[in-house]
Coordinates of C-alpha atoms in Angstrom, one line a residue:
M1 CA 84.7 92.7 126.5
R2 CA 85.6 92.7 130.2
R3 CA 89.2 91.7 129.4
T4 CA 89.5 94.4 126.8
R5 CA 88.2 97.0 129.3
Q6 CA 90.6 95.8 132.0
L7 CA 93.6 96.1 129.6
W8 CA 92.4 99.6 128.6
A9 CA 91.9 100.7 132.2
G10 CA 95.4 99.6 133.2
A11 CA 96.9 101.2 130.1
T12 CA 95.1 104.5 130.7
A13 CA 96.4 104.6 134.3
A14 CA 99.9 104.0 133.1
L15 CA 99.7 106.7 130.5
L16 CA 98.4 109.1 133.1
A17 CA 101.4 108.3 135.3
A18 CA 103.8 108.7 132.4
G19 CA 102.3 112.1 131.5
L20 CA 101.4 110.9 128.0
I21 CA 97.7 111.5 128.0
T22 CA 98.1 115.1 127.1
G23 CA 100.4 114.2 124.3
C24 CA 103.0 116.6 125.8
S25 CA 106.3 114.7 126.2
S26 CA 109.4 116.5 127.4
G27 CA 112.4 116.2 129.7
S28 CA 113.1 112.5 129.3
D29 CA 115.9 111.0 127.2
Q30 CA 114.9 107.4 127.6
P31 CA 111.9 105.4 126.3
T32 CA 109.0 105.6 128.7
S33 CA 107.4 102.5 130.1
C34 CA 103.7 102.8 129.3
A35 CA 101.8 99.7 130.2
D36 CA 102.3 96.1 131.1
T37 CA 100.5 93.8 128.7
P38 CA 100.1 90.0 128.7
N39 CA 102.9 89.7 126.1
G40 CA 105.5 92.0 127.6
T41 CA 106.1 95.7 128.2
A42 CA 104.8 98.3 125.8
V43 CA 107.3 101.1 125.3
A44 CA 106.8 104.5 123.7
A45 CA 109.1 106.8 121.8
A46 CA 110.3 109.6 124.0
P47 CA 111.9 112.9 123.3
G48 CA 115.1 114.3 124.8
A49 CA 115.3 117.5 126.7
G50 CA 114.6 120.7 124.8
G51 CA 111.4 119.6 123.0
S52 CA 108.9 122.4 122.3
T53 CA 105.2 122.5 122.9
D54 CA 104.7 126.0 121.4
I55 CA 101.8 126.3 119.0
A56 CA 102.3 128.4 115.9
T57 CA 99.6 129.4 113.5
N58 CA 100.4 128.2 110.0
P59 CA 98.5 126.9 107.0
E60 CA 98.5 123.6 109.0
I61 CA 99.0 123.9 112.8
A62 CA 102.6 123.5 113.8
S63 CA 103.5 122.0 117.2
G64 CA 107.3 122.6 117.5
Y65 CA 109.8 119.8 117.5
R66 CA 110.6 117.2 120.1
E67 CA 114.4 116.9 120.0
N68 CA 116.5 113.7 120.4
M69 CA 113.7 111.2 120.2
H70 CA 114.9 107.6 120.5
P71 CA 113.8 104.7 118.4
V72 CA 111.7 102.0 120.0
R73 CA 112.6 98.3 119.7
T74 CA 109.9 95.7 120.2
G75 CA 109.5 92.0 119.8
T76 CA 106.7 90.6 117.8
Y77 CA 104.4 93.5 117.2
A78 CA 104.5 97.3 117.1
V79 CA 102.2 100.2 116.4
S80 CA 102.8 103.9 115.7
A81 CA 99.8 106.4 115.7
A82 CA 99.6 110.1 116.0
N83 CA 98.4 110.2 119.6
P84 CA 99.6 108.0 122.4
L85 CA 96.1 107.1 123.5
A86 CA 95.4 105.7 120.0
T87 CA 98.7 103.9 120.0
Q88 CA 97.9 102.4 123.4
A89 CA 94.5 101.2 122.2
A90 CA 95.9 99.5 119.2
C91 CA 98.8 98.0 121.3
G92 CA 96.3 96.5 123.7
V93 CA 94.5 94.8 120.9
L94 CA 97.7 93.4 119.6
A95 CA 98.7 92.2 123.1
G96 CA 95.4 90.3 123.3
G97 CA 96.1 88.4 120.1
G98 CA 94.5 90.7 117.6
T99 CA 95.6 91.3 114.1
A100 CA 96.8 94.5 112.4
A101 CA 93.3 94.9 111.0
D102 CA 91.8 94.7 114.5
A103 CA 94.3 97.2 115.8
L104 CA 93.4 99.7 113.1
V105 CA 89.7 99.7 114.2
A106 CA 90.6 100.5 117.8
A107 CA 93.2 103.1 116.8
Q108 CA 90.9 104.9 114.4
M109 CA 88.0 105.1 116.9
V110 CA 90.3 106.7 119.5
L111 CA 91.9 109.1 117.0
G112 CA 88.5 110.3 116.0
L113 CA 87.9 111.2 119.6
V114 CA 91.2 112.7 120.8
E115 CA 92.3 114.1 117.4
P116 CA 89.0 115.2 115.9
Q117 CA 90.7 117.9 113.9
A118 CA 92.5 115.3 111.8
S119 CA 90.4 112.1 111.4
G120 CA 87.3 110.2 112.4
I121 CA 84.3 108.3 111.3
G122 CA 83.0 111.4 109.5
G123 CA 85.9 111.2 107.0
G124 CA 87.7 108.7 104.8
A125 CA 90.9 106.7 104.5
F126 CA 93.3 104.6 102.4
L127 CA 94.8 101.4 103.6
L128 CA 97.5 99.0 102.4
Y129 CA 97.4 95.6 104.2
Y130 CA 99.9 92.8 104.0
D131 CA 98.5 89.4 104.7
A132 CA 101.6 87.3 105.8
A133 CA 99.9 83.9 105.4
K134 CA 98.8 84.6 101.8
R135 CA 101.8 86.9 101.0
T136 CA 99.4 89.4 99.4
V137 CA 99.1 93.2 99.5
D138 CA 95.6 94.6 99.4
A139 CA 94.7 98.2 98.8
Y140 CA 91.5 99.4 100.4
D141 CA 89.8 102.7 99.2
G142 CA 87.6 104.4 101.8
R143 CA 87.7 107.8 100.0
E144 CA 84.6 110.0 100.3
V145 CA 82.4 110.4 97.3
A146 CA 80.4 113.3 95.9
P147 CA 76.6 113.0 96.4
A148 CA 74.4 112.0 93.4
A149 CA 72.9 115.5 93.3
A150 CA 76.2 117.2 93.0
T151 CA 76.9 119.1 89.7
E152 CA 80.3 120.1 88.3
N153 CA 79.7 123.6 89.7
Y154 CA 78.5 122.3 93.2
L155 CA 81.4 124.0 94.9
R156 CA 81.4 127.0 92.7
W157 CA 77.9 128.4 93.1
V158 CA 74.6 127.7 94.8
S159 CA 72.8 126.7 91.6
D160 CA 72.9 127.4 87.8
T161 CA 70.2 130.0 88.4
D162 CA 71.8 131.4 91.6
R163 CA 75.4 131.9 90.7
T164 CA 76.5 133.1 94.1
A165 CA 79.3 131.4 96.0
P166 CA 78.4 128.9 98.8
Q167 CA 78.4 130.6 102.2
P168 CA 80.3 131.4 104.4
N169 CA 82.7 129.7 101.9
A170 CA 82.8 126.4 100.0
R171 CA 84.8 124.7 102.8
A172 CA 82.6 125.7 105.7
S173 CA 79.3 125.2 103.8
G174 CA 77.5 121.9 103.5
R175 CA 78.7 121.6 99.9
S176 CA 82.2 120.5 101.0
I177 CA 80.9 117.3 102.8
G178 CA 81.5 114.1 101.0
V179 CA 79.8 110.7 101.8
P180 CA 82.2 109.3 104.6
G181 CA 84.0 106.1 103.8
A182 CA 86.3 105.3 106.8
L183 CA 83.9 102.9 108.5
R184 CA 83.1 100.9 105.4
L185 CA 86.8 100.6 104.7
L186 CA 87.4 99.3 108.2
E187 CA 84.5 96.9 108.0
L188 CA 85.8 95.4 104.7
A189 CA 89.4 95.0 106.0
H190 CA 88.2 93.6 109.4
G191 CA 85.9 91.2 107.7
E192 CA 88.8 89.8 105.6
H193 CA 91.7 90.1 108.1
G194 CA 90.3 90.5 111.6
K195 CA 90.3 88.0 114.5
Q196 CA 88.7 89.8 117.4
P197 CA 85.0 90.6 117.6
W198 CA 84.1 94.0 116.0
R199 CA 82.2 95.3 119.0
D200 CA 85.2 94.7 121.4
L201 CA 87.4 97.0 119.3
F202 CA 85.3 100.0 120.2
T203 CA 85.7 99.7 123.9
P204 CA 88.7 102.0 124.4
A205 CA 87.1 104.9 122.5
I206 CA 83.7 104.4 124.2
D207 CA 85.3 104.4 127.6
L208 CA 87.3 107.6 126.8
A209 CA 84.2 109.3 125.4
D210 CA 82.3 108.5 128.6
Q211 CA 85.1 109.1 131.2
G212 CA 86.8 112.0 129.5
F213 CA 90.3 112.7 128.2
A214 CA 92.6 115.8 128.4
I215 CA 92.8 118.1 125.5
S216 CA 96.4 117.8 124.1
P217 CA 98.4 120.9 123.2
R218 CA 98.1 120.2 119.5
L219 CA 94.3 119.9 119.7
A220 CA 94.1 123.0 121.9
G221 CA 96.1 125.0 119.3
Q222 CA 93.9 123.9 116.5
I223 CA 90.7 124.8 118.5
A224 CA 92.1 128.3 119.1
E225 CA 92.9 128.7 115.4
S226 CA 89.5 127.5 114.3
A227 CA 87.3 129.0 117.0
A228 CA 85.5 131.5 114.8
D229 CA 84.5 128.7 112.3
L230 CA 83.6 126.3 115.1
A231 CA 81.3 128.9 116.6
R232 CA 79.0 128.8 113.6
D233 CA 77.9 125.2 114.4
D234 CA 75.9 124.8 117.7
N235 CA 77.3 121.3 118.4
A236 CA 80.9 122.3 117.6
K237 CA 80.6 125.4 119.7
A238 CA 79.2 123.6 122.7
Y239 CA 81.9 120.9 122.5
F240 CA 85.1 122.8 121.7
L241 CA 84.4 126.3 123.1
E242 CA 83.7 127.7 126.6
P243 CA 80.3 129.3 127.3
D244 CA 81.9 132.7 126.7
G245 CA 83.0 131.6 123.3
S246 CA 86.7 131.3 124.1
P247 CA 88.6 128.1 123.0
K248 CA 89.0 125.3 125.5
K249 CA 92.6 125.0 126.6
S250 CA 95.2 122.3 126.8
G251 CA 94.5 120.0 129.8
T252 CA 90.8 120.6 129.8
T253 CA 88.9 117.3 130.2
L254 CA 86.5 116.6 127.4
T255 CA 83.7 114.1 127.6
N256 CA 81.6 113.1 124.5
P257 CA 78.4 111.2 125.5
A258 CA 77.0 111.7 121.9
M259 CA 80.1 110.0 120.5
A260 CA 79.9 107.2 123.0
K261 CA 76.3 106.6 121.9
T262 CA 77.2 106.6 118.2
L263 CA 80.2 104.3 118.7
G264 CA 78.1 102.0 120.9
A265 CA 75.5 101.7 118.1
I266 CA 78.2 101.0 115.5
A267 CA 79.9 98.5 117.8
S268 CA 76.7 96.6 118.3
D269 CA 75.1 96.8 114.8
G270 CA 78.0 97.4 112.5
P271 CA 78.5 100.3 110.1
N272 CA 74.9 100.0 109.0
A273 CA 74.1 101.9 112.2
F274 CA 76.0 104.8 110.7
Y275 CA 75.0 104.6 107.0
T276 CA 71.3 104.0 107.7
G277 CA 68.8 104.8 110.4
A278 CA 69.0 107.7 112.9
V279 CA 72.7 108.5 112.5
A280 CA 72.4 108.7 108.7
Q281 CA 69.4 111.0 109.1
D282 CA 71.4 113.2 111.4
I283 CA 74.2 113.4 108.9
V284 CA 71.7 114.4 106.1
D285 CA 70.2 117.0 108.4
A286 CA 73.5 118.4 109.5
T287 CA 74.7 118.6 105.9
A288 CA 71.5 120.4 104.8
T289 CA 71.5 123.0 107.6
T290 CA 71.4 126.6 106.8
A291 CA 72.1 127.7 110.4
G292 CA 74.8 130.4 110.7
G293 CA 74.0 131.4 107.1
R294 CA 75.6 128.3 105.7
T295 CA 74.8 127.0 102.2
P296 CA 73.3 123.5 102.5
G297 CA 74.8 120.4 101.0
Q298 CA 72.8 117.7 99.2
I299 CA 73.8 114.4 100.7
T300 CA 70.8 112.0 100.9
L301 CA 70.0 108.8 102.8
A302 CA 70.4 107.0 99.5
D303 CA 73.9 108.4 99.1
L304 CA 74.9 107.1 102.5
A305 CA 73.2 103.7 102.2
G306 CA 74.8 103.2 98.8
Y307 CA 78.4 103.9 99.8
Q308 CA 80.9 101.2 99.1
A309 CA 84.6 100.8 100.0
K310 CA 86.6 99.4 97.2
K311 CA 89.5 96.9 97.0
R312 CA 92.0 98.0 94.4
T313 CA 95.3 96.6 93.1
A314 CA 98.2 97.9 95.1
L315 CA 100.8 99.8 93.1
C316 CA 104.1 98.0 93.6
T317 CA 107.3 99.1 91.9
G318 CA 111.0 98.4 92.3
Y319 CA 113.5 100.8 93.9
R320 CA 117.1 99.5 94.2
D321 CA 116.9 96.2 96.1
H322 CA 113.4 96.8 97.4
E323 CA 109.8 96.7 96.3
I324 CA 107.7 99.7 97.2
C325 CA 104.0 99.2 97.4
G326 CA 101.7 102.3 97.5
M327 CA 98.1 103.3 97.0
P328 CA 96.7 103.6 93.5
N329 CA 94.1 106.1 92.2
P330 CA 92.1 108.0 93.4
S331 CA 95.2 108.7 95.5
S332 CA 98.0 110.2 93.6
G333 CA 100.4 109.3 96.5
G334 CA 101.5 105.9 95.3
I335 CA 102.1 106.8 91.7
T336 CA 103.9 110.1 92.6
V337 CA 106.2 108.5 95.2
A338 CA 106.9 105.7 92.8
A339 CA 107.7 108.1 89.9
T340 CA 110.0 110.2 92.2
L341 CA 111.9 107.1 93.3
G342 CA 112.0 105.8 89.7
I343 CA 113.7 109.0 88.6
L344 CA 116.1 109.0 91.6
S345 CA 117.1 105.4 90.8
N346 CA 119.2 107.0 88.0
F347 CA 121.4 108.8 90.6
D348 CA 123.8 107.6 93.3
L349 CA 122.1 108.9 96.4
A350 CA 124.0 106.6 98.7
S351 CA 127.1 108.8 98.0
L352 CA 125.3 111.9 99.3
P353 CA 124.3 111.1 102.9
P354 CA 123.5 113.7 105.5
T355 CA 126.3 114.9 107.7
A356 CA 126.6 115.1 111.5
V357 CA 124.0 112.4 111.8
D358 CA 122.5 112.3 115.3
A359 CA 119.2 111.3 116.9
N360 CA 117.5 114.1 114.8
G361 CA 118.8 112.7 111.5
G362 CA 121.7 115.1 110.8
T363 CA 122.0 117.8 108.1
P364 CA 121.0 116.9 104.5
N365 CA 123.5 117.2 101.7
P366 CA 122.6 120.1 99.4
Q367 CA 123.2 118.1 96.3
A368 CA 120.8 115.4 97.6
V369 CA 118.1 117.9 98.4
H370 CA 118.5 119.4 94.9
L371 CA 118.2 116.0 93.1
I372 CA 115.3 114.8 95.2
S373 CA 113.4 118.1 94.8
E374 CA 113.9 118.1 91.1
A375 CA 112.7 114.5 90.8
E376 CA 109.6 115.5 92.8
R377 CA 108.9 118.5 90.5
L378 CA 108.9 116.1 87.5
A379 CA 106.7 113.6 89.2
Y380 CA 104.3 116.2 90.5
A381 CA 104.0 117.6 86.9
D382 CA 102.6 114.3 85.7
R383 CA 100.5 113.9 88.8
D384 CA 98.9 117.4 88.4
K385 CA 98.0 116.8 84.8
Y386 CA 97.0 113.1 84.6
V387 CA 95.9 111.7 88.0
A388 CA 92.3 111.7 89.3
D389 CA 89.7 109.0 90.0
A390 CA 90.5 106.4 87.4
D391 CA 86.9 105.1 87.5
F392 CA 86.0 108.4 85.8
V393 CA 89.2 109.6 84.1
P394 CA 91.7 106.8 83.0
L395 CA 95.4 107.3 83.3
P396 CA 97.4 107.5 80.0
G397 CA 97.5 104.0 78.5
N398 CA 94.8 103.1 81.0
S399 CA 97.5 102.0 83.4
P400 CA 100.0 103.5 85.9
D401 CA 102.7 101.7 84.0
T402 CA 102.8 104.4 81.3
L403 CA 103.9 107.1 83.8
L404 CA 106.1 104.6 85.7
N405 CA 107.9 103.1 82.7
R406 CA 111.6 102.7 83.4
D407 CA 112.7 104.2 80.1
Y408 CA 110.3 107.1 80.5
L409 CA 111.6 107.9 84.0
K410 CA 115.2 107.7 82.8
Q411 CA 114.2 110.3 80.2
R412 CA 112.7 112.4 83.0
A413 CA 115.9 112.1 85.1
A414 CA 117.9 113.4 82.1
Q415 CA 116.0 116.7 82.4
I416 CA 117.6 117.3 85.8
N417 CA 120.5 119.8 85.7
P418 CA 122.8 118.7 88.6
D419 CA 123.8 122.4 89.2
R420 CA 120.6 124.3 88.6
A421 CA 117.0 124.2 89.7
M422 CA 114.4 123.9 86.9
G423 CA 111.8 126.0 88.6
T424 CA 108.7 124.4 87.2
A425 CA 108.6 121.1 85.3
Q426 CA 106.6 120.3 82.3
P427 CA 104.5 117.1 82.2
G428 CA 105.1 114.3 79.8
D429 CA 103.2 114.3 76.6
F430 CA 100.8 111.4 76.3
G431 CA 98.3 113.0 73.9
P432 CA 95.0 114.7 74.4
V433 CA 93.7 113.8 77.9
P434 CA 91.8 115.8 80.5
L435 CA 94.0 118.2 82.4
G436 CA 94.5 118.0 86.1
T437 CA 94.1 120.7 88.6
G438 CA 97.6 121.7 89.7
P439 CA 98.9 121.6 93.2
Q440 CA 96.6 121.1 96.2
P441 CA 96.9 123.2 99.3
P442 CA 98.2 121.3 102.4
E443 CA 95.5 119.6 104.4
H444 CA 95.1 120.4 108.1
G445 CA 93.1 117.3 109.1
T446 CA 94.9 114.0 108.4
S447 CA 96.5 111.3 110.4
H448 CA 98.4 108.0 109.9
I449 CA 98.7 104.6 111.6
S450 CA 101.4 102.0 111.0
V451 CA 100.9 98.5 112.5
V452 CA 102.6 95.1 112.5
D453 CA 101.2 92.2 114.4
K454 CA 102.7 89.0 115.8
Y455 CA 101.4 87.0 112.8
G456 CA 103.5 89.0 110.4
N457 CA 100.6 91.0 109.0
A458 CA 101.1 94.8 108.5
A459 CA 98.9 97.8 107.9
A460 CA 99.6 101.3 106.8
M461 CA 96.5 103.5 106.9
T462 CA 96.2 107.3 106.3
T463 CA 93.0 108.7 107.5
T464 CA 91.5 112.2 107.1
V465 CA 88.6 114.7 107.4
E466 CA 90.5 117.0 104.9
S467 CA 91.0 120.3 106.7
A468 CA 91.2 120.9 110.4
F469 CA 87.8 120.0 111.8
G470 CA 86.7 119.2 108.3
S471 CA 83.6 121.3 107.4
F472 CA 83.2 122.5 111.0
H473 CA 79.9 120.5 111.1
V474 CA 79.6 118.3 114.2
V475 CA 76.9 115.7 114.4
D476 CA 76.3 112.9 117.0
G477 CA 79.7 113.7 118.5
F478 CA 81.9 113.5 115.4
V479 CA 83.2 115.9 112.7
L480 CA 82.0 115.8 109.1
N481 CA 84.7 116.1 106.5
N482 CA 85.2 118.8 103.8
Q483 CA 86.7 116.3 101.4
L484 CA 84.9 117.6 98.3
T485 CA 87.2 120.7 98.3
D486 CA 89.9 118.3 97.0
F487 CA 88.1 118.5 93.7
S488 CA 88.7 121.4 91.4
A489 CA 86.2 124.2 92.1
T490 CA 85.9 124.8 88.4
P491 CA 85.2 122.1 85.9
T492 CA 87.3 123.3 83.0
A493 CA 90.6 124.9 82.2
A494 CA 90.9 128.4 80.7
D495 CA 90.7 127.0 77.2
G496 CA 87.6 125.0 78.0
A497 CA 89.2 121.6 78.3
P498 CA 87.6 119.5 81.1
L499 CA 89.7 119.0 84.2
A500 CA 90.5 115.5 85.2
N501 CA 89.7 116.2 88.9
R502 CA 86.5 118.1 88.2
L503 CA 83.6 117.3 90.5
Q504 CA 81.1 114.6 89.2
P505 CA 78.4 112.7 91.0
G506 CA 79.7 109.6 92.7
K507 CA 83.3 110.5 92.0
R508 CA 86.1 110.4 94.6
P509 CA 88.4 113.5 94.8
R510 CA 92.1 113.1 94.1
S511 CA 94.2 112.6 97.2
S512 CA 97.9 112.6 98.0
M513 CA 97.8 110.1 100.9
S514 CA 100.7 107.7 100.6
P515 CA 100.5 104.7 103.0
T516 CA 103.5 102.6 102.0
L517 CA 104.8 99.1 102.5
V518 CA 108.3 98.1 101.6
F519 CA 109.6 94.6 100.9
D520 CA 113.0 93.2 100.3
R521 CA 113.6 92.1 96.7
G522 CA 115.6 89.2 95.4
A523 CA 118.0 89.3 92.6
D524 CA 115.4 87.7 90.4
G525 CA 112.9 90.5 91.3
A526 CA 110.8 88.3 93.5
R527 CA 109.2 89.8 96.6
G528 CA 110.9 89.0 99.8
Q529 CA 110.0 89.7 103.4
L530 CA 108.2 92.8 104.6
S531 CA 110.9 95.3 105.8
Y532 CA 109.3 98.7 106.3
V533 CA 105.9 100.3 107.0
T534 CA 105.4 104.1 106.7
G535 CA 103.1 107.0 105.9
S536 CA 102.2 110.5 107.0
P537 CA 99.6 113.3 107.0
G538 CA 100.3 116.6 105.3
G539 CA 98.1 117.1 102.2
S540 CA 99.9 117.2 98.9
V541 CA 103.2 117.4 100.8
I542 CA 102.6 113.9 102.1
I543 CA 104.4 112.6 99.0
Q544 CA 107.6 114.6 99.9
F545 CA 107.5 113.5 103.5
V546 CA 107.3 109.8 102.5
V547 CA 110.0 110.1 99.9
K548 CA 112.3 111.8 102.5
S549 CA 111.8 109.0 104.9
L550 CA 112.2 106.2 102.4
V551 CA 115.5 107.7 101.1
N552 CA 116.7 108.2 104.6
M553 CA 116.1 104.6 105.4
L554 CA 116.9 102.8 102.1
D555 CA 119.7 104.9 100.7
W556 CA 121.3 106.4 103.8
K557 CA 120.5 103.6 106.3
L558 CA 119.1 105.8 109.0
D559 CA 117.0 104.1 111.7
P560 CA 113.2 104.8 111.5
Q561 CA 113.3 107.5 114.2
Q562 CA 116.2 109.3 112.6
A563 CA 114.4 109.0 109.2
V564 CA 111.2 110.6 110.4
S565 CA 112.9 113.1 112.6
G566 CA 115.2 114.3 109.8
V567 CA 114.9 117.6 108.1
A568 CA 111.7 117.8 106.0
F569 CA 112.5 119.0 102.5
G570 CA 111.2 118.7 99.0
A571 CA 109.1 120.4 96.3
A572 CA 105.9 120.2 94.4
N573 CA 105.9 121.5 90.9
T574 CA 106.6 125.1 91.8
P575 CA 109.9 127.0 92.1
V576 CA 109.6 126.8 95.9
T577 CA 111.7 124.2 97.7
G578 CA 110.7 123.6 101.3
V579 CA 113.3 123.1 104.1
G580 CA 111.6 122.7 107.4
G581 CA 112.8 125.5 109.7
E582 CA 111.5 123.8 112.8
H583 CA 114.4 121.3 112.7
P584 CA 117.3 122.1 115.1
A585 CA 119.8 121.6 112.2
I586 CA 118.3 124.5 110.3
D587 CA 118.9 128.1 111.1
A588 CA 115.5 129.6 110.1
T589 CA 116.3 133.2 111.3
A590 CA 116.2 135.9 108.6
K591 CA 114.3 133.4 106.4
G592 CA 117.3 131.0 106.4
E593 CA 119.8 133.5 105.2
H594 CA 122.4 132.3 107.6
D595 CA 121.9 128.5 107.0
P596 CA 124.5 126.8 104.8
L597 CA 122.0 124.4 103.3
V598 CA 119.5 127.1 102.4
R599 CA 122.2 129.4 101.0
R600 CA 123.6 126.6 98.8
L601 CA 120.1 125.7 97.5
R602 CA 119.5 129.4 96.7
E603 CA 122.8 129.6 94.8
M604 CA 121.4 126.7 92.7
G605 CA 118.3 128.7 91.8
H606 CA 115.9 127.3 94.4
Q607 CA 113.4 129.6 96.0
V608 CA 113.7 128.2 99.5
S609 CA 111.0 128.4 102.2
V610 CA 111.9 127.7 105.8
D611 CA 108.4 127.6 107.1
P612 CA 107.8 124.9 109.7
Q613 CA 106.8 121.6 108.3
T614 CA 104.0 119.6 109.9
S615 CA 104.5 116.0 108.9
G616 CA 103.2 113.3 111.1
L617 CA 105.3 110.4 109.8
S618 CA 105.6 107.0 111.4
A619 CA 107.9 104.3 110.4
L620 CA 108.5 100.7 111.4
Q621 CA 111.4 98.6 110.3
R622 CA 112.0 94.8 110.7
E623 CA 115.1 93.7 112.6
S624 CA 116.5 90.3 113.0
D625 CA 114.8 89.8 116.3
G626 CA 111.8 92.1 116.1
W627 CA 110.9 95.7 115.0
I628 CA 112.3 99.2 115.5
G629 CA 110.0 102.2 115.1
G630 CA 109.9 106.0 115.1
A631 CA 107.2 108.7 115.5
D632 CA 107.4 112.2 114.1
P633 CA 108.7 114.7 116.6
R634 CA 106.5 117.4 114.9
R635 CA 103.3 115.9 116.3
E636 CA 102.4 114.0 119.5
G637 CA 102.6 110.4 118.3
A638 CA 104.2 107.4 119.9
V639 CA 105.5 104.0 119.0
M640 CA 104.6 101.0 121.3
G641 CA 104.9 97.3 121.2
D642 CA 105.9 94.2 123.2
G643 CA 109.2 94.3 125.0
K644 CA 112.0 91.9 123.9

């Protein structure tokens, strides 16, 4: 414990000196030295001059774009997380001989403190883990579940006799709160893959909670946007707002003694200190509160005590000369990424690379954007109709193989007109099955962590509280999720057919989180060495963000930083194609009217939006003598590892 504290104290001082604690990096065009570790120098991705820290108000908070970020090369281990303090915590664990599973615990605890709008112990997560010694890929499901008392109309009205909507709305009421799963997931993964003691991994977060940390620009922007909703909850109001009700600003020091106490109990006694006892009772009470006119939720102590994380079979499919492994149901991410890539395997994307490739990834080829967006429309059409929690609603053929069959995806590819956008795709016909819910809105509150350790293990974990600050309920220092709003609010379609993603007791809402591991693939189809680790936050758009980065790296051979920095583009199953106007290669003035890429897409029938995109991608790639990584310039993340 003392050694861990010493490593953390030194790292924190170095981060302060480097100006990274606020998450506001600008003005440097070389990687920043962050901390000396026993195994070498940890280095962090750094932007070039011209980066923006302006905060815009969007469906998901936008933080500008840090131009000309450089990839980070490391030796035996690397980590990329959405906040440099979390990256540093994980890096310290790896430097001390920990595994990727150990590093995840440390990173998640810090993220829940410094990025509470996005993730934390009051939310859930999905994890893909590669065990190098066993050469296995495990999928861990820590998705929240609906309480046992929930009905199919739980989000729709107060009760069958009181058919008024939950107040102040479904999201900010207690009805949106699902039974949290992140801690049980981490407990399961650490028990199977960890080396360092569980309790030691909480030290960085506990120290930060006690000693304080500076509010980053991104967190400050989200507090300002959410101030009215945070004010309804006494704990949230006291923590995030000034006494006069104004939002706390960037640079303000936050301490969180309640969180320190909670984390201390979990560190000492394990997750049972969260799922039973005083903390569990506080969660039940906070969910059931009617303060501020809120409709109470119905989570019970039995719901919390009975929660179980699940190990599932990773969804691994081929793409060109690689094997792509993603998350299975209840996430739709793995199957939709795989379907998109399976459709794209019928096209020569390598012949359509971006032009003027620079540190920011260059300008995408309009034909490539067209083909990828059309493939995504077709994949989303099947996702929207068929994918939900397979423990309740089976996939067609009771297997993802039906939707990912090579011949079927070739037929789907044949529906793409190379010269004209289809607008909205129709799903495949697999007989009478429950219908899905259609597109989900973008989530505010999600994060991602990518890790590789010196033993060759790797982890990709996407973690979330759903919307920014979840349900706006704060208890014992942490935010409670609003994950149940990922269910359909109504249980049936207009014709009375049951929706696949309707709310049911004990069910897990459909997600789009897409943690991804990529392996080389031999000529015989056998899995080779691990080559890439990636993932992103972003709600249903996560799928598009991950596809963009995979194509950038696998088809167009961009390095990980170029891949994640590159223009964000893609489509769900609507006529709208997104082209991220925050990128310096895109002219977003006059709604993109003067941008050549946007104009060409519109000529092909795309309805193009140039609204800023808010991906939080990270990517790590194996090199012959180590790793190279990138962090998304649209957020405040960093890549660190041991120096070569």
